CSV table of C-alpha atoms in Angstrom, one decimal:
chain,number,residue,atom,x,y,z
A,30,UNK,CA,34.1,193.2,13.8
A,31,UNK,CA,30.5,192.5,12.3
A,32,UNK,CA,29.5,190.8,9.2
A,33,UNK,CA,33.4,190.6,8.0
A,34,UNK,CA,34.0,194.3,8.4
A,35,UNK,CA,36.4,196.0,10.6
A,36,UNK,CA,35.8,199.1,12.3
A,37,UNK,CA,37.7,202.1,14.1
A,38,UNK,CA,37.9,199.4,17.3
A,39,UNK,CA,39.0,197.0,15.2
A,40,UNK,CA,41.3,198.7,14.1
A,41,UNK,CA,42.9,200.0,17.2
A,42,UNK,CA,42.9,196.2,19.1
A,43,UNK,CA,44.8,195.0,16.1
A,44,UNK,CA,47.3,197.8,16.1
A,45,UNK,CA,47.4,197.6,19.9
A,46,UNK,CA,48.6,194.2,19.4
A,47,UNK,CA,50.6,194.4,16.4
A,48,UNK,CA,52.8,197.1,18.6
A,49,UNK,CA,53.0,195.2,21.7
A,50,UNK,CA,54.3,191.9,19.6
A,51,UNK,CA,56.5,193.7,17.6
A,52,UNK,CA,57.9,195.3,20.0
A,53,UNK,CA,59.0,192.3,21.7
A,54,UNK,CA,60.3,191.5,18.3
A,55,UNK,CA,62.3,194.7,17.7
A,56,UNK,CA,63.4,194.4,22.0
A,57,UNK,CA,65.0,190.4,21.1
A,58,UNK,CA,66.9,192.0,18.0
A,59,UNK,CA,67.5,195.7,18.8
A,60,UNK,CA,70.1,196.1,15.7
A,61,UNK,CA,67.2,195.7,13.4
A,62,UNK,CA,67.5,199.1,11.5
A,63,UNK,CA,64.2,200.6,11.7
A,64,UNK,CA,61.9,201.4,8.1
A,65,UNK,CA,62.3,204.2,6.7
A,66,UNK,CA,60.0,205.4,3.9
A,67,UNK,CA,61.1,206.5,1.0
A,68,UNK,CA,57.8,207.2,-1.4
A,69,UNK,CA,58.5,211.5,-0.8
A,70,UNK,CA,62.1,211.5,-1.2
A,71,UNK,CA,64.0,214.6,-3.4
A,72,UNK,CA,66.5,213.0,-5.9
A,73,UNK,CA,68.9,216.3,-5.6
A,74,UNK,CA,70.5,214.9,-8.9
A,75,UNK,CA,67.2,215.8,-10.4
A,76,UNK,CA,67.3,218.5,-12.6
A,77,UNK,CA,63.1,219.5,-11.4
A,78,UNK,CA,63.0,221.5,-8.3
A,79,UNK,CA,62.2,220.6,-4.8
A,80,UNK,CA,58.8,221.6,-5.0
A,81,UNK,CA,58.0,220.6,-8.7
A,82,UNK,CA,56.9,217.1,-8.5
A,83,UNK,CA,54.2,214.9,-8.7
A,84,UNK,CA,53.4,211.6,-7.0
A,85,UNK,CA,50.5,208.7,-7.4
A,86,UNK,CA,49.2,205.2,-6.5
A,87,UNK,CA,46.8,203.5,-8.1
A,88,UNK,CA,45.5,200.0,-7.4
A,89,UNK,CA,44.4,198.4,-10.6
A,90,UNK,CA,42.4,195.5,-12.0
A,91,UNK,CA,45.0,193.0,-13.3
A,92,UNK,CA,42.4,190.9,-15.5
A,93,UNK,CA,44.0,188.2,-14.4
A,94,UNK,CA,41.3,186.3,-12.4
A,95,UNK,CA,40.1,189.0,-10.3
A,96,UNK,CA,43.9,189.9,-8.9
A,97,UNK,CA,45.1,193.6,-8.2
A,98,UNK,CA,48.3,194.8,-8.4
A,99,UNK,CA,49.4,197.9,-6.4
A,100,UNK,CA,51.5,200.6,-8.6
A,101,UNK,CA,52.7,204.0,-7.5
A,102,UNK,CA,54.8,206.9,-9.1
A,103,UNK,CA,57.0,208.3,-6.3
A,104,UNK,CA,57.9,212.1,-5.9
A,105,UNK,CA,61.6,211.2,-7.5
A,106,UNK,CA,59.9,209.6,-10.4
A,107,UNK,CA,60.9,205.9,-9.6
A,108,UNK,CA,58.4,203.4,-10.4
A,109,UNK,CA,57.2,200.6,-7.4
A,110,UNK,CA,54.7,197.8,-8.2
A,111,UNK,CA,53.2,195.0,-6.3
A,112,UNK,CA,51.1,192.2,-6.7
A,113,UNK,CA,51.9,190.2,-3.5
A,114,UNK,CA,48.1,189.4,-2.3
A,115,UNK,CA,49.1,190.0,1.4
A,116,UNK,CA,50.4,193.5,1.0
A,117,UNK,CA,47.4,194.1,-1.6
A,118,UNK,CA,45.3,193.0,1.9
A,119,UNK,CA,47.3,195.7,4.0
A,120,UNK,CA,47.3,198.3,1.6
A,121,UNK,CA,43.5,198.5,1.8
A,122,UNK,CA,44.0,199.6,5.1
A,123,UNK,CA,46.7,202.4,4.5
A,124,UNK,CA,43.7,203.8,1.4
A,125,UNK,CA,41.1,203.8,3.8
A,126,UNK,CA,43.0,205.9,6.6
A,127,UNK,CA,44.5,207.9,3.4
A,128,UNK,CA,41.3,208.5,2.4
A,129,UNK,CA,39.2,209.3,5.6
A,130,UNK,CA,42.5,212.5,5.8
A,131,UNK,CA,41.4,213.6,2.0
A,132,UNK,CA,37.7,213.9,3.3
A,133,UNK,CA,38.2,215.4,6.7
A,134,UNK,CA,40.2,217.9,5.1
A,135,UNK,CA,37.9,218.1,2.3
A,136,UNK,CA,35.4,219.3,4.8
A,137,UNK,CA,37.7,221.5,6.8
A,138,UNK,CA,38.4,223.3,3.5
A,139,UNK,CA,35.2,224.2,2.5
A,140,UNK,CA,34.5,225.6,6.0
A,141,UNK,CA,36.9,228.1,5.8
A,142,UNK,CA,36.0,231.4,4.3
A,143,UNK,CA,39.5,232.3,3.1
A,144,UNK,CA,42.0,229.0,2.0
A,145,UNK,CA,44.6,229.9,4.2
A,146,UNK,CA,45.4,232.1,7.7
A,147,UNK,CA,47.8,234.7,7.4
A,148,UNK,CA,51.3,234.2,7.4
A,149,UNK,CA,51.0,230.6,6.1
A,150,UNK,CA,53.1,229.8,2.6
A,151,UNK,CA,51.0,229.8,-0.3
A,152,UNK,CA,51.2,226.9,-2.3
A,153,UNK,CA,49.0,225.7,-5.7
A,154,UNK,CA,48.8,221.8,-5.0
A,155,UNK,CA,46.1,219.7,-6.4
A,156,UNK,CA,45.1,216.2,-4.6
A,157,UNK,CA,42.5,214.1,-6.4
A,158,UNK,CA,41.3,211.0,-5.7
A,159,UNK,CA,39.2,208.2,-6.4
A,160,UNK,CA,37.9,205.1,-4.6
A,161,UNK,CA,35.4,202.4,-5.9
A,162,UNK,CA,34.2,199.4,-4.3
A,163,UNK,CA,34.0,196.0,-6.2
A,164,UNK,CA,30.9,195.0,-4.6
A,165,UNK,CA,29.4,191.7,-6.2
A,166,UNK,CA,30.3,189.0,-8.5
A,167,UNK,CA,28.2,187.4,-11.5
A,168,UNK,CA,28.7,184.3,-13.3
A,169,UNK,CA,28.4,185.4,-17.2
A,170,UNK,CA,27.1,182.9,-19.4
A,171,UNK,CA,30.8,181.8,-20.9
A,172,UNK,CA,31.4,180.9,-17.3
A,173,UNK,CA,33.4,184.0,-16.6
A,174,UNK,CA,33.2,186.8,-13.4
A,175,UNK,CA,32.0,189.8,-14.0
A,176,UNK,CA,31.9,192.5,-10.9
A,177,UNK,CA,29.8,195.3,-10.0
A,178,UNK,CA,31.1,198.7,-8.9
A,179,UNK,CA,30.1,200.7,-6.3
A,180,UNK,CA,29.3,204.3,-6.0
A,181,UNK,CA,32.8,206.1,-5.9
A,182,UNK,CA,33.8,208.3,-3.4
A,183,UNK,CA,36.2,210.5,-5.7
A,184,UNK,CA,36.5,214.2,-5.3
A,185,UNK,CA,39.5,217.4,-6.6
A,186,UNK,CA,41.2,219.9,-3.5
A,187,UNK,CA,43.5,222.7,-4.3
A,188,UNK,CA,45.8,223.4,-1.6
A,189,UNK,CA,46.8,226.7,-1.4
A,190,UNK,CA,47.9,226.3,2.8
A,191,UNK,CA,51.4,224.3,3.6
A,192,UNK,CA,49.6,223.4,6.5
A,193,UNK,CA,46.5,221.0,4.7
A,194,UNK,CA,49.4,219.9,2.2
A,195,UNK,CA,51.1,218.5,5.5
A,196,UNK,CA,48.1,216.8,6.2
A,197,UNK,CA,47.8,215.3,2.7
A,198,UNK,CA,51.2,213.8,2.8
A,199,UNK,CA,51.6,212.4,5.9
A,200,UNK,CA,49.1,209.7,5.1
A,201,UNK,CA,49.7,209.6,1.3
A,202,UNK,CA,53.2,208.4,2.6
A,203,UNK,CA,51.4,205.4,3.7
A,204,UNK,CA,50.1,204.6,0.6
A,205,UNK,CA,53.0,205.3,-1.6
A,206,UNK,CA,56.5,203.4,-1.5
A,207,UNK,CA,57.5,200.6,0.5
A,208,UNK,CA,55.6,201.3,3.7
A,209,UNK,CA,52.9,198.3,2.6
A,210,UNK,CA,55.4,196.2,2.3
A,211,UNK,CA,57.1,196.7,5.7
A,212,UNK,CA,53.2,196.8,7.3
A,213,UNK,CA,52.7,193.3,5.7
A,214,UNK,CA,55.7,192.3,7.2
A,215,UNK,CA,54.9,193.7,10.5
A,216,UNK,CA,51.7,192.1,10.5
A,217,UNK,CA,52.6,188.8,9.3
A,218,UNK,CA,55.5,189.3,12.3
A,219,UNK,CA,53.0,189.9,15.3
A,220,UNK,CA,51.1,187.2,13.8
A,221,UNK,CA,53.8,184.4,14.3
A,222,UNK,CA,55.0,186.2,17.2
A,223,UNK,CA,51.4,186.7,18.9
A,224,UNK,CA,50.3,184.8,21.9
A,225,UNK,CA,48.3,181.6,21.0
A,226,UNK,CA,45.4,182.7,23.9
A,227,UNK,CA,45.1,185.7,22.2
A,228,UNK,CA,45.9,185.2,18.5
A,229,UNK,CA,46.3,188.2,15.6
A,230,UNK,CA,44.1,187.4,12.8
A,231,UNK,CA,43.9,189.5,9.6
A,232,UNK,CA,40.2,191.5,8.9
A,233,UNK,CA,38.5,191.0,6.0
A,234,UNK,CA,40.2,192.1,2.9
A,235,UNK,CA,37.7,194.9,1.3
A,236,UNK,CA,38.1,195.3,-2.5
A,237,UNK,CA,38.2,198.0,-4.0
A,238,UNK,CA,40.3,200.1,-6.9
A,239,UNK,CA,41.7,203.5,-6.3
A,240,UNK,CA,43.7,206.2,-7.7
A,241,UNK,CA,45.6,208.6,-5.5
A,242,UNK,CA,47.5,211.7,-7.2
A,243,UNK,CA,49.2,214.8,-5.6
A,244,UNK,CA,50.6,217.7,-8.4
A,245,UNK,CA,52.0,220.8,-7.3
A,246,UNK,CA,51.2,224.1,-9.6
A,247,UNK,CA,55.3,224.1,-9.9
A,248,UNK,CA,55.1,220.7,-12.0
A,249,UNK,CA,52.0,221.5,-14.4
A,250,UNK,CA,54.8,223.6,-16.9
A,251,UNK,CA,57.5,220.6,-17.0
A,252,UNK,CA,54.6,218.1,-17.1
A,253,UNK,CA,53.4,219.9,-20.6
A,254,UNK,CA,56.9,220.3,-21.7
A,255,UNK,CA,57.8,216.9,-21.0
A,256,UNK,CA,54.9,215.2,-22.2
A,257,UNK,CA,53.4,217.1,-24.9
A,258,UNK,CA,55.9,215.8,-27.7
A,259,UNK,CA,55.8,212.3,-27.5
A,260,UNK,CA,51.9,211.1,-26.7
A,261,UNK,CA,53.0,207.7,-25.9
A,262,UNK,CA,55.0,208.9,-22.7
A,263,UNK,CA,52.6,209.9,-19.9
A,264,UNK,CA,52.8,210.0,-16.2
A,265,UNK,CA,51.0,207.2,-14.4
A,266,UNK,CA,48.1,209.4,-13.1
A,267,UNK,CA,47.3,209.3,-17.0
A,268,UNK,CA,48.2,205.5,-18.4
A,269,UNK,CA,45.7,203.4,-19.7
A,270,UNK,CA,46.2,201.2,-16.4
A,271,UNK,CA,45.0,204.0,-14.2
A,272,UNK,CA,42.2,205.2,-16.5
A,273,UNK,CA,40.9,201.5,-17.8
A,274,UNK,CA,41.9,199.0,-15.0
A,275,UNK,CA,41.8,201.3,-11.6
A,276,UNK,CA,39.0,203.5,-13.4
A,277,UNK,CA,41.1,207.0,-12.7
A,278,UNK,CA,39.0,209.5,-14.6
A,279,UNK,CA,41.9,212.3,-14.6
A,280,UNK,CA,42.4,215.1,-12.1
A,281,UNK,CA,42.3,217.5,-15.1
A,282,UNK,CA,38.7,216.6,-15.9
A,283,UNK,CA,36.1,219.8,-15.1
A,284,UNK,CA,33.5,217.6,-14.0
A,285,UNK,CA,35.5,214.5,-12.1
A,286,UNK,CA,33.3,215.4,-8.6
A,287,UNK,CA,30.4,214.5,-10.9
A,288,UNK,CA,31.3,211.5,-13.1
A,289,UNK,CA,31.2,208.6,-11.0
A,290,UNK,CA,30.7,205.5,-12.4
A,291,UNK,CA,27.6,204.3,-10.4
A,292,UNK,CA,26.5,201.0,-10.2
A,293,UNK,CA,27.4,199.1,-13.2
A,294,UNK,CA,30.1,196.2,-14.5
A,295,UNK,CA,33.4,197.0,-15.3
A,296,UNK,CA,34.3,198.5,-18.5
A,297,UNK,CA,34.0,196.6,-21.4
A,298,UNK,CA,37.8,196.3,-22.6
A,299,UNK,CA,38.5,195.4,-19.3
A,300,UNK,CA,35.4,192.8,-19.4
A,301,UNK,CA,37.3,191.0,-22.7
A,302,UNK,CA,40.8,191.1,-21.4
A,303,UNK,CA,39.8,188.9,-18.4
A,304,UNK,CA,37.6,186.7,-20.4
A,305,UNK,CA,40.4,186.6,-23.4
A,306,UNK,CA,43.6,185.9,-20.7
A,307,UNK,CA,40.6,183.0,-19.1
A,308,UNK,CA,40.1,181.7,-22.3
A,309,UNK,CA,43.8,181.3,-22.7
A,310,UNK,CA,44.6,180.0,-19.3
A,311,UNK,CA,41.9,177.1,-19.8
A,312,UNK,CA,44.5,175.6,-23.1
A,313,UNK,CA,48.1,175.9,-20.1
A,314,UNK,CA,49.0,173.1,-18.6
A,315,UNK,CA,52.1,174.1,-16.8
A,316,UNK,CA,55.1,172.3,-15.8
A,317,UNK,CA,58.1,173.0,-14.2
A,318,UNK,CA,60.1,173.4,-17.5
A,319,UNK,CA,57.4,173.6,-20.1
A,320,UNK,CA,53.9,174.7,-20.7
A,321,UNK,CA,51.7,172.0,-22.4
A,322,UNK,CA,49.1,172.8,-24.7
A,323,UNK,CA,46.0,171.1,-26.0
A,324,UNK,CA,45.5,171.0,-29.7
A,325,UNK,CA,44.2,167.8,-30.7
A,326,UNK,CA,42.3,169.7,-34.1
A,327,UNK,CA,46.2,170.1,-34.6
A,328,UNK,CA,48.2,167.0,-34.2
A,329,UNK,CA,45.2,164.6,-35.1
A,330,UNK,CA,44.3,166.5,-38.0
A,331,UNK,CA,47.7,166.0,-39.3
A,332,UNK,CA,47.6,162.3,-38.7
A,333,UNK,CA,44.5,161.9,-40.2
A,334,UNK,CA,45.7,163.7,-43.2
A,335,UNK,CA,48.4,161.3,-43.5
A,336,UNK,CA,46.5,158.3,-42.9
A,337,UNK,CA,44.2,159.4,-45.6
A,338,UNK,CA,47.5,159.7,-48.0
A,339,UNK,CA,48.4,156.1,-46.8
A,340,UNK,CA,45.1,154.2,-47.7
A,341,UNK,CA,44.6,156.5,-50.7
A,342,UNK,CA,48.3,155.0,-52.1
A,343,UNK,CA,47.3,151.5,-50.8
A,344,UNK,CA,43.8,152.1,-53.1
A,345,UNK,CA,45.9,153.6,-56.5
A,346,UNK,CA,48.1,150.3,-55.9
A,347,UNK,CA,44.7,148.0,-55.7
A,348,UNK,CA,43.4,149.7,-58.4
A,349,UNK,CA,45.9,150.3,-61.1
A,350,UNK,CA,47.3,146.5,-60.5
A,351,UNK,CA,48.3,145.6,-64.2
A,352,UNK,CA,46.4,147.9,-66.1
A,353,UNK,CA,49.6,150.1,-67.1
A,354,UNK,CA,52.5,147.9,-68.7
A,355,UNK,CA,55.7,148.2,-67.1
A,356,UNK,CA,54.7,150.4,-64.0
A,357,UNK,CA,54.6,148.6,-60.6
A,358,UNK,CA,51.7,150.6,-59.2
A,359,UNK,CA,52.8,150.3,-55.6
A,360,UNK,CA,55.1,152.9,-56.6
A,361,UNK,CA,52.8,155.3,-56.3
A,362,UNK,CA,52.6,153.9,-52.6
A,363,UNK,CA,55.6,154.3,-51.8
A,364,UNK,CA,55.7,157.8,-52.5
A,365,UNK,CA,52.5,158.5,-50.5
A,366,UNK,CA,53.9,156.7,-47.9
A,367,UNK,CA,56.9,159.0,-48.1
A,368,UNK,CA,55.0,162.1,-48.7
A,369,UNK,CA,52.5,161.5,-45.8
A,370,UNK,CA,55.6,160.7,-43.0
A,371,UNK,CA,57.6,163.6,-44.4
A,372,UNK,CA,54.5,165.8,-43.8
A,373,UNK,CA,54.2,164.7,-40.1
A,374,UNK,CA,57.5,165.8,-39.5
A,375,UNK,CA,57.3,168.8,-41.1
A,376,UNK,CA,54.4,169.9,-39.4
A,377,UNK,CA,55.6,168.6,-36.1
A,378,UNK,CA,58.5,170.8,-36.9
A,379,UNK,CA,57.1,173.9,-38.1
A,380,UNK,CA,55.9,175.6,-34.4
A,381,UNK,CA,58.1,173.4,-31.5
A,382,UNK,CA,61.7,172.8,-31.7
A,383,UNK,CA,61.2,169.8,-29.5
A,384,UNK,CA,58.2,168.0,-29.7
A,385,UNK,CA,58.1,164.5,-28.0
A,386,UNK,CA,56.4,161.7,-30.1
A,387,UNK,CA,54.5,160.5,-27.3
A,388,UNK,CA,52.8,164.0,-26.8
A,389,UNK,CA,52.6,164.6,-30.3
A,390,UNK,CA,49.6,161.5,-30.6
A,391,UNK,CA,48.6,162.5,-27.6
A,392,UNK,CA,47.4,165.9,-29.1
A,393,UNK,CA,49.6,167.8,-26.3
A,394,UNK,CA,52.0,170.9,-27.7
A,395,UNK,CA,54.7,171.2,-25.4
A,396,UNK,CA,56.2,174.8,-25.3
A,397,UNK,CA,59.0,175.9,-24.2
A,398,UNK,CA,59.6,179.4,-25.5
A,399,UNK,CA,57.7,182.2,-25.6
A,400,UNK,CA,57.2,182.3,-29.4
A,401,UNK,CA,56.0,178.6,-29.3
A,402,UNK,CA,53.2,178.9,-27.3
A,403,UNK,CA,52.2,182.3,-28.9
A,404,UNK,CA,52.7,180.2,-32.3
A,405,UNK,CA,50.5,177.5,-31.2
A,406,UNK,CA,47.5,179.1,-29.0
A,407,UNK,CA,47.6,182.2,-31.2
A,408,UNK,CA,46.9,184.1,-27.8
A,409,UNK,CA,48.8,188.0,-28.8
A,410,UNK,CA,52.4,188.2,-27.7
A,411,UNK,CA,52.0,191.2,-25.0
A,412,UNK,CA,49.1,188.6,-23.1
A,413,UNK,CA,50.7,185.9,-23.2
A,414,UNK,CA,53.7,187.6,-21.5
A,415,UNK,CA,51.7,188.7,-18.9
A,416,UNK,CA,50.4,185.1,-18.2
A,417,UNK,CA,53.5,183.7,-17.9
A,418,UNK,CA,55.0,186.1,-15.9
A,419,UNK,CA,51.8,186.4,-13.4
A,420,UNK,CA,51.9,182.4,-13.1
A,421,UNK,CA,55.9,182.8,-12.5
A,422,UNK,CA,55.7,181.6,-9.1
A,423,UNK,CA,54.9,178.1,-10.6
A,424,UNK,CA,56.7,178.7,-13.7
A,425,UNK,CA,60.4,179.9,-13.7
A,426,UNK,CA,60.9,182.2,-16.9
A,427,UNK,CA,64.3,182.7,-18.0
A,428,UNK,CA,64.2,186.6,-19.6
A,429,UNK,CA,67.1,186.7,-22.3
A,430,UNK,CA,68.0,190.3,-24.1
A,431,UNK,CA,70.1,192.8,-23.4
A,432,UNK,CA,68.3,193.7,-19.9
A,433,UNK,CA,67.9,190.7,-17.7
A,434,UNK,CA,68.6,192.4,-14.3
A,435,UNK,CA,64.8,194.9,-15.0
A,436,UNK,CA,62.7,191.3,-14.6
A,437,UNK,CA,65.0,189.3,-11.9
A,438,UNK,CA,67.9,189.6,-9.9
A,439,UNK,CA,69.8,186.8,-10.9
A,440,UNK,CA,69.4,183.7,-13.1
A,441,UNK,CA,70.7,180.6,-11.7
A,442,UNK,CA,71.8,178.5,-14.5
A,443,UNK,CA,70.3,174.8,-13.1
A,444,UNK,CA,66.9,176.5,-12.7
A,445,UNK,CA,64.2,174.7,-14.8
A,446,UNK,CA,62.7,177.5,-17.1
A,447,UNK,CA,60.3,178.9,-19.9
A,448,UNK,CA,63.0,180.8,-22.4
């Protein structure tokens, strides 16, 4: 390995001793069923055919501080996301062997002058694909990260041989389901496992965002029906995360061998979402039951409102003095007084259910519901969600509604949370 990067030798040493470590592993617990991928199973309760289907992985640009999240479609339609920054590491491995089969068989395609030998089953199955390199970082002037793309390597097959969609599959099997997962689990295995003359390190993490999609000509007719009436329903070859955030230009495009992005910054909406979800990240101050908030323009502005009420009472009741017969002036500063405290409390009141005094002068908000902190740093409802459940690992969020079990297994009821 030179300069950070790893290489086919590379490569081979570390799965040499991946396999030789985790076999001793697997050898010391033989009952350890072995992993089984799942990513191009057939639900036969499905009412599509076997060979109608279509299947994709994508690994998109969070805006969240530079982090990517890995999300796939598998061929029975379930849905399989992660953002775990180790298996984000390994999965750039499993793309790059993925995508080294697209482009051998890319070539092997084009040099054959009929697409399929005799006898073989004819098939219509499109593979596109799309790979492009965050290459460098800039500091913009708000103090934000802006990064440069490299050229893509993207490119469109039709398979019309069962063989070549073989050789598709097998390593887009890698890339889709929980086969990353069970590699980073491998790897961080031999690692502990490894011997300390001859220790496993990881290779340099290459970054990069990708879109992976494999269609059969059996699936193009359900896809129209099934998507053609409601526009807001679309498969995740053809979401805004795959087009905007892993820059997917769509397989159906005429010209997608030709529109690559070049050199040049991330698109613009992707640009303001990391600067807006910055921006809001730079008011948190998390805790482990709350999320504090700094809005001194807020809390001291209130106070100085009402100390401005106070004096101006205290200066009617200087004033006036005698000058009107039978009214004690200090009335009036009385009521000021009044006026000005029932104010504070009623604007203490208005945002936070429970707002200590002591953070109150301090000029700190302390949130702990959603809708407070989306009351008081005005940040939109959807981001703010996505903040909060990025940072989760630091803050626990209790999800309440009728579907609990779709965010987390269970909810322990001692657990210190964000409502």
């Amino acid at each position: 390995m030179e300069g950070g990067l790893w290489d086919d030798n590379c490569i081979i040493t570390m799965a040499k001793s991946i396999f030789r470590d985790y076999g001793f592993v697997w050898k010391s617990n033989p009952a350890a069923p072995l992993p089984r991928h799942s990513g191009l199973d057939w639900d036969s309760e499905s009412s599509l055919p076997p060979d109608a289907f279509e299947t994709c992985s994508i690994v998109y640009d969070t805006a969240f501080r530079g982090k990517r999240s890995i999300l796939c479609q598998e061929r029975h339609g379930s849905i399989e996301a992660s953002a775990n920054r180790g298996e984000v590491h390994c999965a750039s491995f499993a793309f790059d062997v993925c995508l080294k089969a697209f482009e051998s068989l890319e070539h092997y395609v084009g040099s054959q002058s009929s697409p399929g030998a005799d006898g073989e089953e004819k098939c219509g199955t499109m593979v596109y694909w799309k790979r492009t390199e965050l290459q460098a970082e800039a500091v913009d002037e708000a103090g934000g990260v802006d990064r440069f793309l490299g050229e893509p390597r993207t490119s469109q097959l039709d398979l019309c041989s069962m063989r070549d969609i073989v050789t598709t599959l097998v390593p887009f099997s890698m890339v889709c389901g929980p086969f990353i997962g069970q590699l980073e689990k491998t790897t961080q295995t031999a690692v502990i496992f490894s011997d300390r003359g001859h220790p496993i390190s990881k290779c340099m993490e290459v970054r990069f965002l990708v879109s992976f999609m494999i269609q059969t000509s059996e699936y193009k007719p359900f896809k129209k029906e099934a998507f053609e009436d409601d526009p807001n329903v679309t498969p995740l070859s053809a979401c805004p995360i795959a087009e905007e955030q892993a820059l997917a230009l769509g397989p159906m495009s005429s010209s997608v061998r030709n529109r690559g992005m070049g050199d040049g910054l991330l698109p613009q909406r992707l640009i303001e979402k990391n600067k807006a979800i910055r921006a809001g990240l730079g008011q948190f101050t998390l805790d482990s039951s709350s999320v504090i908030i700094r809005s001194r323009w807020y809390c001291w502005g209130t106070l100085a409102c009402c100390a401005v009420l106070v004096v101006w009472g205290l200066v009617i009741g200087f004033i006036v003095n005698e000058r009107i017969q039978g009214v004690d002036p200090f009335n009036i500063s009385i009521f000021c007084w009044t006026f000005a405290g029932f104010l504070t409390i009623f604007i203490k009141s208005l945002r936070v259910e429970n707002w200590p005094w002591r953070d109150f002068f301090r000029g700190r908000v302390v949130c702990r519901f959603v809708s407070e902190v989306v009351a008081v740093s005005r940040i939109p409802v959807q981001l703010s969600l996505s903040i909060l459940l990025r940072l989760e690992p630091i803050v626990i969020t209790n999800k309440k509604g009728p579907f609990p079990c779709a965010w987390c297994e269970s909810l322990g009821p001692a657990q210190a949370s964000l409502g």
